[in-house]
XYZ file of C-alpha atoms in Angstrom:
517
model
C 0.000 0.000 0.000
C 2.797 2.416 0.860
C 4.412 2.119 -2.539
C 1.712 4.388 -3.887
C 2.979 7.161 -1.641
C 6.694 6.713 -2.048
C 8.889 4.741 -4.347
C 11.712 4.975 -1.845
C 11.144 3.779 1.715
C 13.965 2.740 3.968
C 12.058 -0.386 4.836
C 10.290 -2.790 2.495
C 6.654 -2.499 1.490
C 4.236 -4.214 3.840
C 0.788 -5.793 3.530
C -2.372 -4.188 4.989
C -2.068 -3.755 8.734
C -4.030 -2.946 11.860
C -3.621 -0.110 14.346
C -1.623 -2.402 16.618
C 1.210 -2.812 14.105
C 3.654 0.038 13.489
C 4.723 0.048 9.840
C 6.570 3.357 9.727
C 9.041 4.929 12.109
C 10.193 8.526 12.368
C 13.078 9.186 10.029
C 12.306 6.182 7.819
C 10.358 7.773 4.948
C 11.563 9.429 1.754
C 8.904 10.588 -0.698
C 9.977 10.795 -4.322
C 6.727 10.484 -6.263
C 4.793 13.542 -7.551
C 2.328 15.151 -5.132
C 0.223 16.922 -7.759
C -2.855 15.101 -9.058
C -5.246 15.815 -11.910
C -6.751 13.997 -14.876
C -6.944 10.898 -12.706
C -3.239 10.481 -11.902
C -0.214 12.001 -10.174
C 1.391 14.735 -12.230
C 4.830 16.294 -12.465
C 5.023 20.067 -12.449
C 6.890 22.055 -15.077
C 8.250 24.166 -12.212
C 10.845 21.569 -11.184
C 13.583 24.164 -10.998
C 11.706 25.916 -8.195
C 11.269 22.958 -5.857
C 10.914 23.617 -2.137
C 12.075 21.412 0.716
C 9.420 19.760 2.895
C 10.580 18.667 6.344
C 9.634 15.905 8.746
C 8.844 17.763 12.008
C 9.769 14.845 14.262
C 13.347 14.675 12.985
C 13.999 17.896 11.083
C 15.174 15.920 8.051
C 14.041 16.630 4.490
C 11.010 14.477 3.682
C 10.557 15.447 0.030
C 10.811 18.278 -2.460
C 7.660 20.154 -3.414
C 7.023 20.993 -7.065
C 4.812 24.107 -7.100
C 2.238 24.547 -9.834
C 2.330 27.513 -12.158
C -0.313 28.885 -14.515
C -0.089 25.967 -16.962
C -0.628 23.341 -14.260
C -3.428 25.282 -12.587
C -5.173 25.628 -15.937
C -4.870 21.895 -16.570
C -6.261 21.051 -13.139
C -9.172 23.457 -13.470
C -9.916 22.257 -16.985
C -10.072 18.618 -15.905
C -12.268 19.619 -12.944
C -14.545 21.531 -15.287
C -14.856 18.477 -17.526
C -15.637 16.194 -14.575
C -18.255 18.638 -13.314
C -20.249 18.216 -16.516
C -20.708 14.512 -15.793
C -20.842 14.545 -11.989
C -23.429 17.327 -11.751
C -25.865 15.337 -13.898
C -25.688 12.256 -11.686
C -28.419 11.685 -9.133
C -27.728 12.208 -5.457
C -27.942 8.463 -4.947
C -25.321 7.842 -7.642
C -22.957 10.388 -6.109
C -23.566 8.968 -2.646
C -22.615 5.470 -3.765
C -19.171 6.648 -4.877
C -18.651 8.752 -1.746
C -19.580 5.852 0.527
C -17.073 3.671 -1.315
C -14.438 6.371 -0.740
C -15.238 6.307 2.970
C -14.830 2.527 3.018
C -11.427 2.817 1.350
C -10.316 5.391 3.924
C -11.423 3.073 6.699
C -9.420 0.206 5.213
C -6.323 2.440 4.881
C -6.797 4.227 8.212
C -3.452 3.336 9.737
C -1.465 4.016 6.583
C -2.981 7.472 6.124
C -2.638 8.279 9.823
C 1.044 7.354 9.870
C 1.859 9.428 6.802
C -0.041 12.345 8.341
C 2.154 12.036 11.437
C 5.334 11.961 9.357
C 4.305 15.101 7.468
C 2.659 17.052 10.313
C 4.303 15.963 13.585
C 1.161 15.330 15.662
C 0.757 12.130 17.670
C -0.463 8.953 16.005
C -3.364 8.864 18.486
C -4.652 12.214 17.259
C -3.889 11.431 13.632
C -6.130 8.376 13.690
C -8.973 10.519 14.994
C -8.381 13.005 12.163
C -8.656 10.230 9.583
C -11.852 9.035 11.263
C -13.272 12.563 11.098
C -12.473 12.723 7.377
C -14.230 9.413 6.767
C -17.278 10.384 8.831
C -17.550 13.697 6.987
C -17.648 11.937 3.621
C -20.230 9.458 4.916
C -22.360 12.284 6.306
C -22.451 14.273 3.089
C -22.981 11.134 1.045
C -26.227 10.710 2.980
C -27.175 14.368 2.446
C -26.525 14.055 -1.289
C -29.617 11.867 -1.544
C -31.824 14.491 0.152
C -31.033 17.591 -1.936
C -34.322 19.006 -3.151
C -36.159 22.218 -3.933
C -39.485 23.661 -2.829
C -42.931 23.750 -4.454
C -44.979 26.940 -4.025
C -48.673 26.969 -5.020
C -49.774 30.278 -6.570
C -53.199 31.747 -7.527
C -55.056 30.470 -10.570
C -53.349 27.086 -10.585
C -49.940 28.552 -11.376
C -47.017 27.490 -9.250
C -43.319 27.980 -8.676
C -40.553 25.676 -7.637
C -36.914 25.972 -6.665
C -33.936 23.907 -7.753
C -30.795 23.513 -5.657
C -27.970 23.398 -8.187
C -24.177 23.022 -7.885
C -21.815 25.965 -8.343
C -19.223 24.397 -10.635
C -15.494 24.117 -9.976
C -14.726 24.815 -6.315
C -11.287 25.537 -4.908
C -10.224 24.342 -1.474
C -7.137 25.817 0.178
C -6.036 23.885 3.226
C -4.016 24.571 6.370
C -1.077 22.602 7.736
C -2.552 21.628 11.112
C -5.176 19.134 9.824
C -4.079 18.329 6.250
C -6.128 15.213 5.460
C -9.145 16.147 7.553
C -9.463 19.616 5.997
C -9.204 18.129 2.502
C -12.186 15.912 3.340
C -14.138 18.631 5.161
C -13.958 20.825 2.067
C -14.392 18.209 -0.644
C -17.242 16.174 0.891
C -19.960 18.883 0.841
C -18.687 20.175 -2.505
C -18.952 16.762 -4.163
C -22.264 15.941 -2.482
C -23.790 19.036 -4.102
C -22.515 18.038 -7.549
C -19.418 20.251 -7.732
C -15.861 19.298 -8.632
C -12.815 20.521 -6.708
C -9.240 21.638 -7.097
C -7.522 21.467 -3.713
C -4.296 23.195 -2.714
C -2.793 21.923 0.534
C -0.353 23.929 2.594
C 3.166 23.712 1.122
C 4.332 22.755 4.626
C 2.188 19.585 4.672
C 1.574 18.575 1.038
C 1.653 14.787 1.308
C -1.757 13.389 2.309
C -4.104 15.439 0.114
C -3.006 13.383 -2.877
C -3.934 10.208 -0.981
C -7.509 11.497 -0.816
C -7.417 12.131 -4.578
C -6.398 8.514 -5.121
C -9.145 7.341 -2.774
C -11.840 9.200 -4.727
C -10.459 7.880 -8.012
C -10.421 4.297 -6.769
C -13.973 4.705 -5.476
C -15.165 5.394 -9.024
C -15.270 9.191 -9.176
C -15.074 10.670 -12.689
C -11.563 11.547 -13.805
C -10.777 15.074 -12.637
C -13.463 15.300 -9.969
C -10.973 15.984 -7.171
C -7.569 17.377 -8.071
C -4.536 18.480 -6.080
C -2.186 21.304 -7.026
C 0.826 22.088 -4.858
C 2.319 25.473 -4.221
C 2.274 28.582 -2.094
C 0.941 32.093 -2.462
C 1.399 32.313 -6.247
C -0.485 29.065 -6.871
C -3.269 30.164 -4.530
C -3.550 33.477 -6.335
C -3.843 31.725 -9.709
C -6.680 29.609 -8.358
C -8.540 32.548 -6.796
C -8.343 34.590 -10.000
C -9.169 31.748 -12.386
C -12.312 32.617 -14.412
C -13.629 29.037 -14.328
C -13.542 28.807 -10.533
C -16.916 29.431 -8.885
C -15.997 29.261 -5.200
C -13.000 29.405 -2.872
C -12.983 27.792 0.559
C -9.969 28.692 2.692
C -8.707 27.662 6.117
C -5.843 29.679 7.548
C -4.776 33.029 8.939
C -6.803 36.241 9.001
C -4.356 38.249 6.816
C -4.337 35.554 4.118
C -8.111 35.198 4.371
C -8.503 38.914 3.684
C -6.332 38.633 0.580
C -8.316 35.637 -0.689
C -11.591 37.462 -0.118
C -10.268 40.439 -2.061
C -9.069 38.280 -4.960
C -12.303 36.291 -5.092
C -14.366 39.486 -5.054
C -12.888 40.507 -8.399
C -14.735 37.581 -9.963
C -17.672 37.801 -7.510
C -16.922 34.240 -6.403
C -18.506 32.499 -3.440
C -16.164 32.406 -0.449
C -15.954 30.402 2.767
C -13.288 31.497 5.242
C -12.329 29.609 8.393
C -9.756 31.858 9.997
C -7.930 32.368 13.271
C -9.108 32.539 16.842
C -8.126 33.734 20.293
C -10.899 31.960 22.096
C -11.943 32.331 25.753
C -12.589 29.450 28.148
C -14.591 30.460 31.245
C -14.304 28.315 34.379
C -16.771 29.238 37.114
C -16.412 28.487 40.813
C -19.095 25.764 40.748
C -17.381 23.782 37.971
C -16.421 20.150 38.269
C -12.766 21.083 38.619
C -11.354 17.822 37.291
C -13.444 18.168 34.139
C -12.537 21.848 33.861
C -8.830 21.029 33.975
C -9.332 18.282 31.388
C -11.226 20.754 29.211
C -8.486 23.359 29.524
C -5.869 20.810 28.462
C -7.993 19.790 25.467
C -8.523 23.461 24.676
C -4.805 24.210 24.557
C -2.617 21.213 23.795
C -4.269 19.208 21.008
C -1.990 19.061 17.972
C 0.778 20.779 19.953
C -1.561 23.737 20.439
C -1.800 24.304 16.687
C -5.613 24.493 16.546
C -7.473 27.614 15.434
C -10.364 27.085 17.873
C -8.166 26.612 20.950
C -9.374 28.256 24.153
C -6.046 29.861 24.997
C -7.492 32.616 27.206
C -8.469 30.589 30.266
C -10.514 32.742 32.646
C -10.767 31.095 36.080
C -12.924 32.382 38.943
C -10.699 33.716 41.725
C -12.202 31.337 44.306
C -10.931 28.238 42.489
C -7.871 29.728 40.782
C -5.198 28.297 43.124
C -6.649 24.783 42.987
C -7.116 24.962 39.209
C -3.569 26.196 38.582
C -2.039 23.524 40.803
C -3.844 20.733 38.982
C -3.416 22.074 35.439
C 0.332 22.536 35.964
C 0.641 19.046 37.437
C -1.118 17.460 34.474
C 0.684 19.612 31.906
C 4.056 18.532 33.262
C 2.944 14.895 32.896
C 2.283 15.190 29.148
C 4.636 12.813 27.351
C 6.571 14.531 24.565
C 8.504 12.695 21.906
C 8.297 10.486 18.837
C 4.794 11.114 17.441
C 4.622 7.589 16.010
C 4.845 6.004 19.469
C 1.558 5.035 21.124
C 2.622 6.569 24.456
C 3.346 10.013 23.011
C 0.751 12.693 23.726
C 2.585 15.668 22.242
C 4.644 15.467 19.093
C 6.629 18.083 17.208
C 5.532 21.518 16.063
C 5.201 21.811 12.311
C 8.414 23.698 11.490
C 11.494 25.238 13.035
C 10.352 28.769 12.155
C 7.016 28.160 13.827
C 8.675 26.690 16.923
C 10.855 29.772 17.205
C 7.800 32.001 16.816
C 5.914 30.228 19.605
C 8.923 30.365 21.938
C 9.261 34.091 21.219
C 5.709 34.608 22.536
C 6.726 32.935 25.803
C 9.762 35.227 26.076
C 7.576 38.255 25.383
C 5.076 37.144 28.032
C 7.843 36.992 30.641
C 9.004 40.490 29.692
C 5.446 41.788 30.102
C 5.093 40.308 33.605
C 3.557 36.881 33.100
C 4.853 33.975 35.181
C 5.883 30.757 33.480
C 4.295 28.129 35.720
C 5.685 25.279 33.630
C 7.156 24.558 30.205
C 7.777 27.024 27.426
C 11.237 25.708 26.596
C 12.789 23.795 23.676
C 12.709 20.045 24.240
C 15.260 17.532 22.959
C 14.069 13.895 23.012
C 16.488 11.216 24.174
C 16.256 9.335 20.869
C 19.203 10.547 18.743
C 17.202 10.501 15.506
C 14.755 13.046 16.990
C 17.365 15.608 18.088
C 16.731 17.782 15.027
C 12.956 17.804 15.594
C 10.805 20.796 16.490
C 9.767 20.093 20.081
C 8.904 22.253 23.085
C 7.448 21.682 26.525
C 3.770 22.674 26.892
C 3.518 25.975 28.715
C 1.154 27.444 31.304
C 1.408 31.186 31.931
C 0.111 32.699 35.156
C -0.447 36.288 36.337
C -1.689 37.190 32.860
C -3.620 40.367 32.116
C -5.835 41.286 29.197
C -3.287 43.736 27.752
C -0.489 41.195 27.367
C 0.582 40.059 23.906
C 0.115 36.399 24.874
C -3.532 37.144 25.689
C -4.321 39.317 22.675
C -2.538 37.559 19.789
C -2.978 34.049 18.398
C 0.139 32.066 19.332
C -0.868 28.799 17.660
C 1.262 26.667 19.928
C 1.091 24.846 23.291
C 0.812 27.979 25.445
C -2.065 28.472 27.912
C -2.679 31.908 29.419
C -4.521 31.811 32.777
C -6.464 34.861 33.937
C -8.588 35.506 37.036
C -12.125 36.931 37.174
C -14.694 37.777 39.861
C -18.121 38.134 38.208
C -20.071 36.826 35.242
C -20.670 40.296 33.818
C -16.989 41.164 34.053
C -15.705 38.005 32.410
C -18.192 38.256 29.526
C -16.967 41.754 28.694
C -13.360 40.570 28.770
C -14.047 37.368 26.853
C -15.725 39.274 24.021
C -13.019 41.949 23.862
C -11.332 40.510 20.767
C -11.636 41.073 17.018
C -11.814 37.275 16.668
C -14.758 35.050 17.491
C -14.149 31.484 16.386
C -14.927 29.547 19.571
C -15.611 29.845 23.297
C -16.298 27.562 26.221
C -17.827 27.582 29.679
C -17.545 25.160 32.585
C -20.254 25.343 35.260
C -22.772 23.082 37.018
C -25.430 25.819 36.749
C -27.487 24.997 33.649
C -29.137 28.424 33.538
C -25.790 30.178 33.767
C -24.286 27.968 31.074
C -26.931 28.849 28.497
C -27.064 32.495 29.588
C -23.302 32.868 29.184
C -23.231 31.095 25.816
C -25.968 33.418 24.567
C -23.735 36.409 25.264
C -20.447 34.974 23.990
C -19.580 36.402 20.557
C -18.292 33.225 18.974
C -19.478 30.848 16.285
C -18.689 27.536 18.019
C -19.373 27.303 21.747
C -18.874 24.474 24.218
C -20.529 23.789 27.565
C -18.540 21.545 29.950
C -16.242 20.315 27.184
C -14.006 21.766 24.480
C -12.764 21.163 20.929
C -15.453 18.609 20.123
C -16.297 18.865 16.407
C -18.883 16.303 15.218
C -19.309 16.498 11.454
C -23.071 16.869 11.929
C -22.585 20.236 13.663
C -21.689 23.448 11.770
C -18.251 24.890 12.531
C -17.183 28.457 11.893
C -16.647 31.849 13.465
C -18.022 35.314 14.145
C -16.295 38.626 13.484
C -12.851 38.299 11.854
C -12.739 34.554 12.408
C -14.459 33.892 9.124
C -17.455 33.692 6.828
C -19.632 30.666 6.172
C -19.589 27.276 7.851
C -18.048 23.855 7.475
C -19.877 20.649 8.422
C -23.565 20.278 9.211
C -26.539 20.611 6.873
C -26.106 24.364 6.480
C -22.868 23.870 4.531
C -24.925 22.536 1.629
C -26.080 26.123 1.128
C -22.469 27.256 0.789
C -21.756 24.788 -2.033
C -24.963 25.210 -4.037
C -27.158 27.914 -5.501
C -30.914 28.277 -5.662
C -32.817 28.681 -8.906
C -36.455 29.845 -8.811
C -38.831 28.748 -11.598
C -42.285 30.303 -12.181
C -44.828 28.218 -14.109
C -47.865 29.982 -15.602
C -50.904 27.707 -16.025
C -53.178 30.330 -17.545
C -52.930 33.158 -20.070
C -50.533 36.074 -19.820
C -52.250 39.069 -18.235
C -50.465 41.752 -20.267
C -50.496 45.444 -19.488
C -49.740 46.208 -23.121
């Protein structure tokens, strides 16, 4: 199975395997096959002279060389997607669903393979990576089911006339992914697009380019028309070509606010549909009546999943002053116990950050916090695993900052790393004002035993995805997206169908034309 990903592995190819068998190890993979995919197969870019190095976060070694796509390759990918759209859009929802369900079955059968390659390319733990692959599969299954339900509305009008609506696909959609959830985001964007009858050209982050092409191969093997889902590699220039392309109907982007603004501006020139899932600096409110053990667990989940590289993370942890000492003691104790190291080991709970530059950026936020008066309660330092092959990896100890205030940089800016800022509050009214004092509004959470308070607080939190007595739970049935500068549109849930389709109204006259002329 692995030979389809790389023609050069340092260990021989292996048969299908279960989650209990480790088939890859950190530092063992070299990828030499093309990572672009259109017209039903992997493609080599004409931009070979401009290849970029892609690194394995766990070891710091070069994993492969990325061949970015220029105008010629983007045109080919869009053209093949446009051709596939003509066939796919005319298929019934049941016919589309059959192929999507088969794709989900293939993902399930290749779960461990995909999860391991995701770890090698991204650095997160194998435990989390498996859950990401499961989320991708469930998303495709969910939208396969919705594909069979797409329908319009019948409206009875006077005199026997009537009107009806048709929900129709948009055409060629572009997905632009982020590096923190490469395979999952590719599925989250493609599943609703394909369910509605669209085709897609997907551009993964150049930092994590490897697994998106696996999804392309999955769709192809499942029986999708040639060119239905395509992958083009590259950075800003490739993304710009896609956003400006006249045959692209929609752009869905996950990433930073500044890049999201640029994509929105580019898409506006062609009046294209846009979905933006952008950054966050989310608040987590822990009241004095909380189940403290659950609250600590929630705070850890809100800050340290994927090495803290999650846009919805609740990094501003507001704790009521009456339980602050007890909360801090327990959260520091459990943070120090997090096992850091080889992300392909079952015991590891925190792997490597995605790149050296990003690691340095996160550590600089910790240094800045100390200069501004915050106290490092634990962590916040580079970490060197004992395994010699991991010494070049991008590791740090998870960090808890105390004595934080609302004006500090660590509280105001998105760090996107394993850094928790703990703040104290005294009243519900006060903490709501502070929690909402941000230009971002992706997520928020509250821990309390008081049901009335929980719903009252959530009503006043200015965020698109809110959690009561838990955090970072994202079922594919539930819409996900933000308020304010955290984005436009939604991913997952039934409502996303509206973001990948358009409504046509048809009036049917059953009598004579009543002309004024």
